[in-house]
XYZ file of C-alpha atoms in Angstrom:
672
model
C 0.000 0.000 0.000
C 1.267 3.483 -0.777
C 2.955 5.014 2.261
C 1.315 8.341 1.595
C -2.136 6.881 2.156
C -4.296 8.790 4.555
C -6.964 7.317 6.794
C -10.030 9.311 7.658
C -12.599 7.998 10.089
C -16.167 8.694 9.133
C -18.740 9.494 11.776
C -21.320 7.568 9.794
C -21.985 3.979 10.797
C -21.747 1.663 7.789
C -23.735 -1.526 7.744
C -24.102 -4.728 5.833
C -27.561 -4.958 4.336
C -28.551 -8.549 3.708
C -31.777 -9.497 2.038
C -34.069 -12.447 1.446
C -36.372 -12.785 -1.535
C -39.813 -14.323 -1.153
C -39.045 -16.944 -3.796
C -36.637 -18.623 -1.396
C -33.111 -18.101 -0.308
C -30.325 -19.188 -2.598
C -28.012 -19.727 0.311
C -29.763 -21.445 3.149
C -32.864 -22.848 1.558
C -35.244 -21.622 4.242
C -38.242 -19.374 3.973
C -37.937 -15.718 4.961
C -41.169 -16.101 6.822
C -39.286 -17.755 9.664
C -37.568 -14.525 10.563
C -40.281 -12.038 11.365
C -37.967 -10.033 13.586
C -35.842 -8.995 10.636
C -36.715 -6.476 8.001
C -36.889 -7.905 4.479
C -36.236 -5.583 1.558
C -36.936 -6.485 -2.043
C -33.704 -5.264 -3.554
C -31.470 -6.946 -6.070
C -28.134 -5.138 -6.189
C -24.903 -5.831 -4.405
C -22.993 -2.602 -4.002
C -20.412 -0.808 -1.951
C -20.989 2.852 -1.138
C -17.645 4.485 -1.740
C -17.945 7.632 0.333
C -20.741 7.273 2.827
C -20.469 3.646 3.868
C -20.196 0.129 2.576
C -23.434 -1.748 2.036
C -24.321 -5.047 0.470
C -27.685 -5.713 -1.111
C -28.152 -9.305 -2.200
C -31.281 -11.315 -2.766
C -31.141 -14.244 -0.435
C -30.032 -12.716 2.857
C -31.172 -11.059 6.080
C -30.556 -7.386 6.673
C -28.176 -6.916 9.572
C -26.784 -3.698 11.014
C -23.489 -3.820 12.866
C -23.007 -0.623 14.791
C -19.521 -1.626 15.878
C -17.973 -1.196 12.443
C -16.370 2.002 11.244
C -15.709 3.287 7.767
C -12.229 4.129 6.592
C -11.350 6.242 3.581
C -8.129 5.029 2.044
C -6.495 6.418 -1.071
C -3.707 5.232 -3.279
C -4.307 1.500 -3.233
C -2.177 -0.054 -5.926
C -4.897 -2.543 -6.758
C -7.398 0.192 -7.407
C -6.044 1.029 -10.817
C -8.146 -1.277 -12.911
C -9.414 -0.144 -16.240
C -12.863 1.127 -16.983
C -14.569 0.825 -13.619
C -14.692 4.373 -12.370
C -12.056 3.978 -9.689
C -10.857 7.555 -10.042
C -13.956 9.298 -8.683
C -13.471 11.331 -5.518
C -15.200 13.853 -3.290
C -13.974 17.305 -2.406
C -10.464 18.659 -2.885
C -8.468 15.696 -1.610
C -5.333 14.304 -3.166
C -5.369 10.964 -4.926
C -8.333 8.634 -5.052
C -11.011 8.450 -2.409
C -12.192 4.866 -2.076
C -14.074 3.296 0.767
C -12.231 0.186 1.855
C -13.364 -2.510 4.202
C -10.580 -4.985 3.396
C -11.109 -8.642 2.631
C -14.741 -8.418 1.582
C -15.700 -6.631 4.779
C -18.991 -5.502 3.297
C -20.077 -9.122 3.259
C -21.395 -10.835 6.340
C -20.517 -14.204 4.828
C -16.905 -13.394 5.665
C -17.737 -13.703 9.359
C -19.184 -17.190 9.113
C -17.876 -20.096 11.107
C -16.580 -23.513 10.191
C -19.174 -26.247 10.009
C -17.034 -28.566 12.109
C -18.486 -27.209 15.328
C -21.990 -27.790 14.009
C -21.883 -31.337 12.724
C -25.115 -32.236 14.432
C -26.986 -29.154 13.337
C -29.837 -30.019 11.015
C -30.085 -26.562 9.541
C -27.909 -23.544 9.026
C -30.399 -21.260 10.719
C -29.109 -21.703 14.268
C -25.528 -21.230 13.134
C -26.216 -17.803 11.715
C -29.098 -16.530 13.804
C -28.288 -17.605 17.356
C -26.305 -14.854 18.973
C -26.674 -12.633 15.936
C -23.715 -11.594 13.848
C -21.579 -9.843 16.438
C -18.253 -9.747 14.651
C -14.939 -8.360 15.657
C -14.637 -4.826 14.261
C -11.996 -3.962 11.718
C -8.770 -2.802 13.358
C -6.220 -0.625 11.616
C -2.835 -0.458 13.315
C -0.904 2.612 12.253
C 2.759 3.389 12.806
C 3.583 6.965 11.943
C 6.856 8.604 11.061
C 6.258 12.298 10.717
C 3.155 12.645 8.580
C 3.464 9.433 6.629
C 1.949 6.087 7.445
C 4.711 3.502 7.562
C 2.700 0.389 8.230
C -0.927 -0.594 8.184
C -2.177 -3.962 9.322
C -5.644 -5.379 9.521
C -7.157 -8.057 11.675
C -10.478 -9.778 11.468
C -12.094 -12.663 13.250
C -11.924 -15.047 10.292
C -8.694 -13.876 8.667
C -6.079 -16.600 8.487
C -3.186 -14.323 9.346
C -1.235 -14.667 6.133
C -0.853 -11.189 4.695
C -0.481 -11.315 0.929
C 1.661 -8.728 -0.779
C -0.248 -7.280 -3.703
C 1.978 -4.334 -4.485
C 2.166 -3.946 -8.247
C 5.740 -2.713 -8.098
C 7.010 -5.795 -6.260
C 5.182 -8.476 -8.143
C 6.165 -11.316 -5.844
C 5.093 -12.220 -2.347
C 7.633 -11.623 0.391
C 7.661 -15.350 1.080
C 8.264 -16.219 -2.567
C 11.816 -16.772 -3.761
C 12.572 -14.335 -6.560
C 13.731 -15.830 -9.830
C 15.031 -14.498 -13.078
C 12.231 -13.903 -15.536
C 12.442 -13.162 -19.221
C 11.325 -9.887 -20.736
C 8.184 -11.502 -22.146
C 7.285 -12.815 -18.698
C 7.802 -9.358 -17.181
C 5.540 -7.931 -19.867
C 2.947 -10.619 -19.193
C 2.944 -9.940 -15.434
C 2.508 -6.208 -16.015
C -0.384 -6.837 -18.391
C -1.991 -9.293 -15.981
C -1.790 -6.846 -13.086
C -3.180 -4.043 -15.236
C -6.193 -6.249 -15.952
C -7.054 -6.568 -12.249
C -10.503 -5.325 -11.231
C -11.032 -3.828 -7.770
C -14.249 -3.659 -5.802
C -14.362 -1.540 -2.641
C -10.599 -1.250 -2.874
C -9.998 -4.997 -2.992
C -8.907 -7.063 -6.027
C -11.734 -9.358 -7.142
C -10.737 -10.614 -10.577
C -9.367 -9.738 -13.996
C -11.176 -8.433 -17.056
C -11.409 -10.748 -20.055
C -9.399 -8.388 -22.281
C -7.660 -5.097 -21.582
C -7.000 -3.460 -24.939
C -7.002 0.316 -24.517
C -7.462 0.751 -28.271
C -10.673 -1.298 -28.319
C -13.566 1.166 -28.575
C -16.231 -1.561 -28.351
C -15.220 -3.926 -25.552
C -18.675 -5.548 -25.470
C -18.536 -7.914 -22.479
C -14.759 -8.312 -22.568
C -14.526 -5.700 -19.799
C -16.221 -8.122 -17.401
C -14.766 -10.709 -15.025
C -15.622 -14.194 -16.302
C -15.444 -17.133 -13.906
C -14.096 -19.384 -16.659
C -11.538 -16.853 -17.879
C -10.283 -15.975 -14.423
C -9.135 -19.520 -13.584
C -5.707 -19.281 -15.308
C -5.262 -15.790 -13.823
C -6.084 -17.175 -10.392
C -3.582 -20.011 -10.786
C -0.850 -17.600 -11.907
C -1.430 -15.475 -8.807
C -1.660 -18.494 -6.495
C 1.513 -20.068 -7.852
C 3.211 -16.700 -7.387
C 2.200 -16.544 -3.725
C -0.633 -14.033 -4.137
C -3.831 -15.494 -2.753
C -5.935 -12.533 -1.684
C -7.379 -11.784 -5.112
C -8.429 -15.427 -5.510
C -10.029 -15.559 -2.065
C -11.952 -12.364 -2.780
C -13.048 -13.693 -6.156
C -14.333 -16.945 -4.666
C -16.307 -15.159 -1.973
C -17.782 -12.468 -4.194
C -18.886 -14.871 -6.905
C -20.405 -17.019 -4.168
C -22.443 -13.992 -3.131
C -23.757 -13.694 -6.673
C -24.940 -17.303 -6.779
C -28.607 -17.809 -7.719
C -29.812 -14.259 -8.131
C -33.417 -13.672 -9.104
C -32.406 -12.638 -12.610
C -34.640 -13.908 -15.377
C -34.827 -14.375 -19.113
C -38.319 -13.446 -20.252
C -39.761 -13.971 -16.764
C -38.126 -17.369 -16.200
C -35.613 -17.773 -13.354
C -32.488 -19.957 -13.443
C -32.053 -22.914 -11.151
C -31.002 -22.421 -7.560
C -27.239 -22.691 -7.223
C -26.410 -21.398 -10.720
C -23.201 -19.393 -10.904
C -23.035 -16.382 -13.226
C -20.940 -16.461 -16.366
C -19.418 -13.108 -15.475
C -19.824 -9.944 -13.459
C -18.926 -6.312 -13.854
C -18.090 -3.610 -11.335
C -20.204 -0.582 -12.149
C -20.147 2.890 -10.639
C -23.456 4.648 -9.998
C -24.582 7.757 -8.068
C -25.454 6.960 -4.474
C -29.113 7.722 -3.728
C -29.333 10.102 -6.653
C -26.406 12.209 -5.460
C -23.923 13.701 -7.906
C -21.183 13.863 -5.280
C -21.275 10.371 -3.776
C -20.961 7.175 -5.735
C -21.324 3.480 -5.098
C -19.780 0.424 -6.714
C -22.195 -2.255 -7.870
C -21.455 -5.877 -8.761
C -23.663 -6.700 -11.732
C -23.661 -10.413 -12.691
C -24.641 -11.954 -16.012
C -26.332 -15.359 -15.872
C -26.768 -15.484 -19.619
C -29.714 -13.113 -19.791
C -27.614 -10.613 -21.759
C -25.199 -13.046 -23.430
C -25.304 -13.969 -27.094
C -27.874 -16.734 -27.462
C -29.097 -16.257 -23.851
C -27.441 -19.509 -22.747
C -26.913 -20.178 -19.050
C -23.284 -21.034 -18.138
C -23.168 -24.660 -17.020
C -19.401 -24.675 -16.510
C -19.135 -21.623 -14.210
C -20.131 -23.485 -11.062
C -17.868 -26.396 -11.993
C -14.873 -24.097 -12.492
C -15.671 -22.356 -9.195
C -15.469 -25.640 -7.271
C -12.255 -26.643 -9.063
C -10.662 -23.267 -8.266
C -11.783 -23.489 -4.625
C -9.905 -26.781 -4.284
C -6.828 -25.336 -6.003
C -6.845 -22.369 -3.619
C -6.761 -24.669 -0.597
C -4.125 -26.970 -2.085
C -1.722 -24.173 -3.028
C -2.177 -21.784 -0.082
C -2.917 -24.321 2.645
C -5.877 -22.156 3.693
C -8.423 -24.955 4.067
C -10.459 -22.842 6.484
C -12.027 -21.073 3.520
C -13.610 -24.216 2.097
C -14.782 -25.281 5.580
C -16.872 -22.150 6.121
C -20.606 -22.678 6.300
C -21.392 -20.364 3.401
C -18.802 -21.985 1.147
C -19.967 -25.481 2.087
C -23.518 -24.409 1.273
C -22.418 -22.988 -2.066
C -20.821 -26.319 -2.979
C -23.985 -28.164 -1.998
C -26.179 -25.878 -4.093
C -24.045 -26.429 -7.196
C -24.030 -30.184 -6.635
C -27.777 -30.301 -6.059
C -28.309 -28.423 -9.324
C -26.052 -30.828 -11.248
C -27.311 -34.019 -9.567
C -31.015 -33.256 -9.853
C -32.997 -36.233 -11.097
C -34.467 -35.829 -14.551
C -35.481 -37.766 -17.634
C -31.932 -38.463 -18.760
C -30.767 -42.091 -18.557
C -27.051 -41.341 -18.847
C -24.693 -40.441 -15.965
C -23.207 -37.698 -18.134
C -24.537 -34.167 -17.657
C -27.139 -33.048 -20.220
C -26.652 -29.448 -21.387
C -27.667 -27.110 -24.178
C -25.484 -25.865 -27.028
C -23.088 -23.054 -26.134
C -23.076 -23.721 -22.377
C -19.291 -23.882 -21.855
C -16.107 -22.430 -23.385
C -17.692 -22.997 -26.791
C -20.481 -20.524 -26.107
C -21.986 -20.346 -29.594
C -23.912 -22.797 -31.718
C -21.442 -25.533 -32.629
C -23.497 -28.702 -32.377
C -22.223 -29.649 -28.906
C -25.619 -29.897 -27.211
C -26.341 -33.062 -25.320
C -23.399 -34.554 -23.437
C -20.240 -32.730 -24.615
C -16.936 -34.084 -23.363
C -15.771 -30.715 -21.980
C -18.701 -30.551 -19.558
C -18.295 -34.184 -18.512
C -14.603 -33.718 -17.721
C -15.273 -30.563 -15.698
C -18.257 -32.235 -14.017
C -16.079 -35.180 -13.018
C -13.380 -32.830 -11.678
C -15.928 -30.816 -9.706
C -17.382 -33.997 -8.204
C -13.944 -35.204 -7.145
C -13.124 -31.758 -5.729
C -16.397 -31.645 -3.825
C -15.819 -35.089 -2.363
C -12.514 -33.823 -0.968
C -13.960 -30.610 0.458
C -17.422 -31.563 1.727
C -17.597 -32.113 5.464
C -19.523 -35.306 6.068
C -22.316 -35.084 8.616
C -25.976 -35.992 8.864
C -26.855 -33.256 6.404
C -24.335 -34.200 3.732
C -23.887 -37.983 3.925
C -26.599 -38.633 1.313
C -25.070 -36.045 -0.994
C -21.614 -37.588 -0.605
C -23.056 -41.014 -1.434
C -24.725 -39.560 -4.536
C -21.424 -37.985 -5.573
C -19.592 -41.307 -5.203
C -22.209 -43.173 -7.226
C -22.184 -40.562 -9.968
C -18.392 -40.525 -10.121
C -18.312 -44.279 -10.554
C -21.002 -44.347 -13.229
C -19.593 -41.353 -15.115
C -16.079 -42.785 -15.105
C -17.281 -46.055 -16.562
C -19.569 -44.373 -19.116
C -16.889 -42.098 -20.561
C -14.132 -44.701 -20.615
C -16.296 -47.353 -22.196
C -18.371 -45.403 -24.713
C -16.426 -42.198 -25.541
C -13.044 -43.770 -26.216
C -11.985 -44.400 -29.807
C -8.776 -45.789 -31.223
C -8.026 -47.884 -34.292
C -9.457 -51.007 -32.666
C -12.648 -49.276 -31.497
C -13.314 -47.618 -34.841
C -12.980 -50.972 -36.544
C -15.569 -52.371 -34.117
C -17.954 -49.515 -34.920
C -17.349 -50.101 -38.614
C -18.749 -53.641 -38.146
C -21.628 -52.675 -35.851
C -25.048 -54.237 -36.292
C -27.941 -51.855 -35.787
C -31.459 -52.055 -34.343
C -30.369 -54.221 -31.401
C -33.089 -54.282 -28.744
C -31.801 -56.656 -26.042
C -29.814 -55.832 -22.921
C -27.001 -57.866 -24.458
C -26.694 -55.469 -27.389
C -23.166 -54.521 -28.378
C -24.272 -51.394 -30.226
C -26.096 -49.940 -27.219
C -26.621 -46.471 -28.684
C -27.667 -47.662 -32.130
C -24.745 -46.020 -33.883
C -24.777 -46.394 -37.659
C -21.372 -47.360 -39.107
C -21.817 -44.824 -41.905
C -21.376 -42.090 -39.288
C -17.632 -42.731 -39.258
C -16.313 -39.677 -41.160
C -13.922 -40.162 -44.047
C -11.288 -37.876 -42.488
C -11.056 -40.101 -39.407
C -10.247 -43.284 -41.327
C -6.870 -41.907 -42.414
C -6.310 -39.600 -39.433
C -6.439 -41.963 -36.463
C -2.913 -43.234 -35.649
C -2.032 -46.882 -35.094
C -1.031 -46.074 -31.516
C -3.041 -43.694 -29.410
C -6.622 -42.500 -29.399
C -8.923 -39.939 -27.850
C -12.296 -39.333 -26.257
C -14.937 -38.254 -28.777
C -16.706 -34.930 -28.414
C -20.226 -36.186 -27.743
C -22.406 -39.259 -27.534
C -26.169 -39.471 -27.911
C -28.598 -42.033 -29.335
C -27.604 -42.741 -32.958
C -24.977 -40.014 -32.840
C -21.246 -39.942 -32.156
C -19.417 -36.644 -32.590
C -15.987 -37.828 -33.693
C -14.379 -34.374 -33.543
C -11.346 -34.045 -31.287
C -12.080 -31.427 -28.597
C -8.841 -30.421 -26.918
C -10.114 -29.015 -23.612
C -12.234 -32.069 -22.835
C -9.411 -34.490 -23.622
C -6.806 -32.518 -21.675
C -9.057 -32.174 -18.659
C -9.879 -35.879 -18.819
C -6.159 -36.479 -18.326
C -5.878 -33.936 -15.526
C -8.882 -35.334 -13.626
C -8.184 -39.032 -14.422
C -11.576 -39.319 -16.073
C -9.763 -41.371 -18.683
C -7.894 -44.512 -17.645
C -4.082 -44.325 -17.379
C -3.711 -46.094 -20.722
C -6.263 -43.792 -22.366
C -4.566 -40.688 -20.939
C -1.261 -41.856 -22.393
C -2.989 -42.540 -25.711
C -4.384 -38.993 -25.879
C -0.918 -37.438 -25.532
C 0.451 -39.924 -28.050
C -2.190 -38.784 -30.528
C -1.417 -35.094 -29.928
C 2.280 -35.786 -30.481
C 1.585 -37.828 -33.619
C -0.814 -35.208 -35.008
C 1.228 -32.209 -33.886
C 0.971 -30.457 -37.256
C -2.834 -30.643 -37.094
C -3.436 -29.818 -33.410
C -0.538 -27.447 -32.677
C 1.164 -26.352 -35.908
C 2.277 -22.691 -35.588
C 0.252 -21.814 -32.486
C -1.004 -24.152 -29.753
C -3.692 -25.381 -29.449
C -6.626 -26.199 -31.727
C -9.854 -25.959 -29.762
C -11.283 -28.736 -31.931
C -10.328 -30.729 -34.993
C -11.375 -30.734 -37.759
C -13.394 -27.609 -38.529
C -16.957 -27.748 -39.819
C -17.017 -26.768 -43.481
C -19.411 -26.305 -46.404
C -22.943 -27.646 -45.835
C -22.006 -29.046 -42.443
C -20.943 -25.544 -41.296
C -24.129 -23.983 -42.674
C -26.432 -26.535 -41.033
C -24.743 -27.007 -37.670
C -23.587 -23.426 -36.946
C -26.440 -21.699 -38.759
C -23.930 -19.918 -41.039
C -22.256 -18.305 -38.019
C -20.024 -15.514 -39.427
C -17.650 -15.785 -36.438
C -17.366 -19.572 -36.491
C -16.256 -19.823 -40.099
C -13.993 -22.815 -40.860
C -10.702 -22.755 -38.919
C -11.703 -19.691 -36.935
C -12.796 -18.984 -33.363
C -14.505 -22.080 -31.900
C -14.624 -23.832 -35.266
C -11.045 -25.071 -35.409
C -9.329 -21.903 -34.167
C -6.144 -22.062 -32.075
C -6.360 -20.872 -28.441
C -3.137 -20.124 -26.537
C -4.989 -20.218 -23.212
C -5.141 -24.009 -23.541
C -1.382 -24.052 -22.930
C -1.668 -24.279 -19.144
C -3.990 -27.266 -19.297
C -1.763 -28.956 -21.852
C 1.221 -28.288 -19.589
C -0.576 -29.755 -16.585
C -1.533 -32.879 -18.547
C 2.004 -33.343 -19.895
C 3.599 -33.006 -16.465
C 1.155 -35.501 -15.009
C 1.932 -38.057 -17.724
C 5.696 -37.532 -17.493
C 6.057 -35.729 -20.827
C 7.001 -32.139 -19.908
C 9.097 -31.855 -23.072
C 5.890 -31.725 -25.131
C 4.634 -28.785 -23.087
C 8.009 -27.036 -23.293
C 7.904 -27.382 -27.073
C 4.403 -25.855 -27.218
C 5.249 -23.008 -24.817
C 8.403 -22.157 -26.764
C 6.346 -22.032 -29.946
C 3.818 -19.643 -28.383
C 6.541 -17.525 -26.813
C 7.880 -16.630 -30.236
C 4.658 -14.897 -31.270
C 2.388 -13.949 -28.373
C 4.113 -10.738 -27.350
C 4.764 -9.692 -30.948
C 1.104 -10.310 -31.811
C -0.104 -8.432 -28.678
C -1.470 -11.477 -26.874
C -4.473 -12.340 -29.079
C -7.512 -14.262 -27.915
C -7.242 -16.846 -30.709
C -5.620 -17.575 -34.075
C -7.170 -18.527 -37.414
C -6.381 -20.848 -40.335
C -5.622 -24.551 -40.327
C -2.048 -23.966 -39.102
C -2.860 -21.124 -36.675
C -0.826 -18.690 -38.727
C -3.068 -15.601 -38.624
C -4.391 -13.621 -35.664
C -8.124 -14.275 -35.370
C -10.216 -12.004 -37.545
C -12.314 -10.890 -34.557
C -9.739 -11.732 -31.902
C -9.401 -9.321 -28.981
C -5.844 -8.270 -28.206
C -4.290 -8.336 -24.737
C -6.606 -11.198 -23.856
C -6.111 -11.892 -20.169
C -6.442 -15.656 -20.189
C -3.940 -15.862 -23.038
C -1.494 -13.951 -20.854
C -2.322 -15.920 -17.705
C -2.228 -19.279 -19.487
C 1.300 -18.536 -20.686
C 2.468 -17.447 -17.213
C 0.892 -20.448 -15.493
C 2.557 -22.782 -17.989
C 5.965 -21.214 -17.375
C 5.620 -21.488 -13.598
C 4.449 -25.103 -13.754
C 7.315 -26.123 -16.039
C 9.828 -24.504 -13.684
C 8.123 -25.988 -10.616
C 6.640 -29.306 -11.765
C 6.103 -30.397 -8.160
C 3.367 -27.763 -7.887
C 1.444 -29.401 -10.715
C 0.626 -32.352 -8.448
C -1.513 -29.984 -6.376
C -3.761 -29.367 -9.371
C -4.396 -32.794 -10.883
C -5.960 -36.033 -9.660
C -4.510 -39.532 -9.699
C -6.494 -42.637 -10.573
C -9.029 -43.572 -7.876
C -9.324 -47.351 -8.031
C -12.034 -47.407 -5.361
C -14.392 -45.776 -7.832
C -14.035 -48.770 -10.111
C -15.383 -51.005 -7.356
C -18.578 -49.008 -6.884
C -21.586 -50.009 -8.945
C -25.090 -48.725 -8.355
C -26.559 -51.901 -9.838
C -24.953 -53.988 -7.081
C -26.424 -51.706 -4.436
C -29.939 -51.607 -5.843
C -32.843 -53.776 -4.677
C -34.097 -54.562 -8.152
C -32.329 -57.924 -8.317
C -30.863 -57.016 -11.670
C -28.250 -59.609 -12.607
C -26.838 -58.230 -15.846
C -24.612 -55.207 -15.677
C -22.444 -54.032 -18.543
C -20.054 -52.495 -16.059
C -18.959 -55.862 -14.676
C -18.593 -57.263 -18.187
C -16.127 -54.511 -19.076
C -14.516 -54.053 -15.664
C -11.456 -56.128 -16.475
C -10.877 -54.055 -19.600
C -11.199 -50.770 -17.680
C -8.738 -51.895 -15.014
C -6.287 -52.905 -17.694
C -6.445 -49.624 -19.552
């Protein structure tokens, strides 16, 4: 923090305003009618008053006033220099910026929650939060003065873990992190990443999707996307800077399951937004005081109006990574965080009409967020779903309220693992089997269970599939196999051990064998091959952005580098990742860090590619750190869980069913 910062104590008493909607709380699942002693306001904005006090307005909470807290005006925070969010507004004739700061998400009463360990026998969260009220320890600022300058400022809070994270832009590294020599391109990347940081109430909460000052129409690239922030978060975590990630996790948790609608229809409880933006607005109609507002997007303003299925999955994965890297497991043990995990799981594990253990989603519900024919059960979602389930199983505290959920997670993990390994995997042997499939098989002994027609095998695949190696197909539905190679889904299947050890090795063998197709001049193709001609017109609807070998239709995305690096390190092939990173390093800085590249070889910058794309920058940095510290990669991936292979829902059921395809193929799965 700048040593010239001044601290002014306001005589006004700030408060945290917490609200419950009548449709039902997104956090606790209880009716607001149970709390008649509390005032319920029908508001829907979360905001932080910058000059008069810090307030939070969120649907799903109780309004609470804490008269013990005080407001502090602090100027000159190095993290408050994010682009395009009105951080330069001030009141009166003061020097520097005037920003209200209650550090570490102090405007949020969730930050004062307790661990669930002391409440194992509680049957509801109501007693935990309501008994005794929310009497929290007030914020304490310790000041050591030399003359007129503040030399040191420290903060303490009841739930703070005591590890102060250095977030000074000029230093770059945490005090506890050993400094290392970095190349000029890495220095440039770190500067760009820090310049993309977004602050809310003086605290870093994320990074914008792209930070190109020359872009006059940023569209939604000036927002913080959950998906896009993951590589940024990992770069910061691996560099010893955890505060921004902690703030991000808590603030996005606050945005979970808002009452936002698309044409009067509300999303499911537990849904995480695709993105959010920090907006500045006049406070109570005043032209002199302003407030910062967190405005989430659940898809109601996105292209195609598609809800983000992967946001909640990425949030859980990042929560686990935060604990693994920082050692701060207290965050994931908090009641509010545990509840957030449960809400996401309940949304994903809800019973429906689907017969498959894979997660059914609409087109455009993940990284490929436009019409690309991936509706149904796309591999990317299944790999992230599997990772989120494994993460949740590690983090959920088992008690009377969660034991059924944990059992459901275990059963789903087992079924999903078998389903993907058995039916999504293709290699030369499997394709030859499909080529000889019989169709219209009605019995439980059918070999062609999904009634796949052999003529679906595309001509390009016959000559493309190598003798050694294979991959997991992009999608599987009745009478339909999407044989396209989707890079993210295959890489994340390796990282999460969704694929068997032999399959994971086969995927990297295929990438190495088909390097000129999947990597070429810029890693990595998002999918292969591209949709062309009539297939492009029918499947994409003549999408002018998804033309052949562009954007999501066969474009090359440098952000996939970090996941490729993680997969290579796990499988003992770091030299492949080093080769890909070196290739990207030759061009990324020169090309101004584009979002994606076009053409079959990835030679041209994407025709609509944003420059200074944050997850391109962060993916490169994360890859470099992981390659230099491969031992840290083990904190981010999962090893094979052989216990899952022993679990079968059929064996536990009371139906007396004797035939189970899982047991028939179990020996093959264990051998792979």
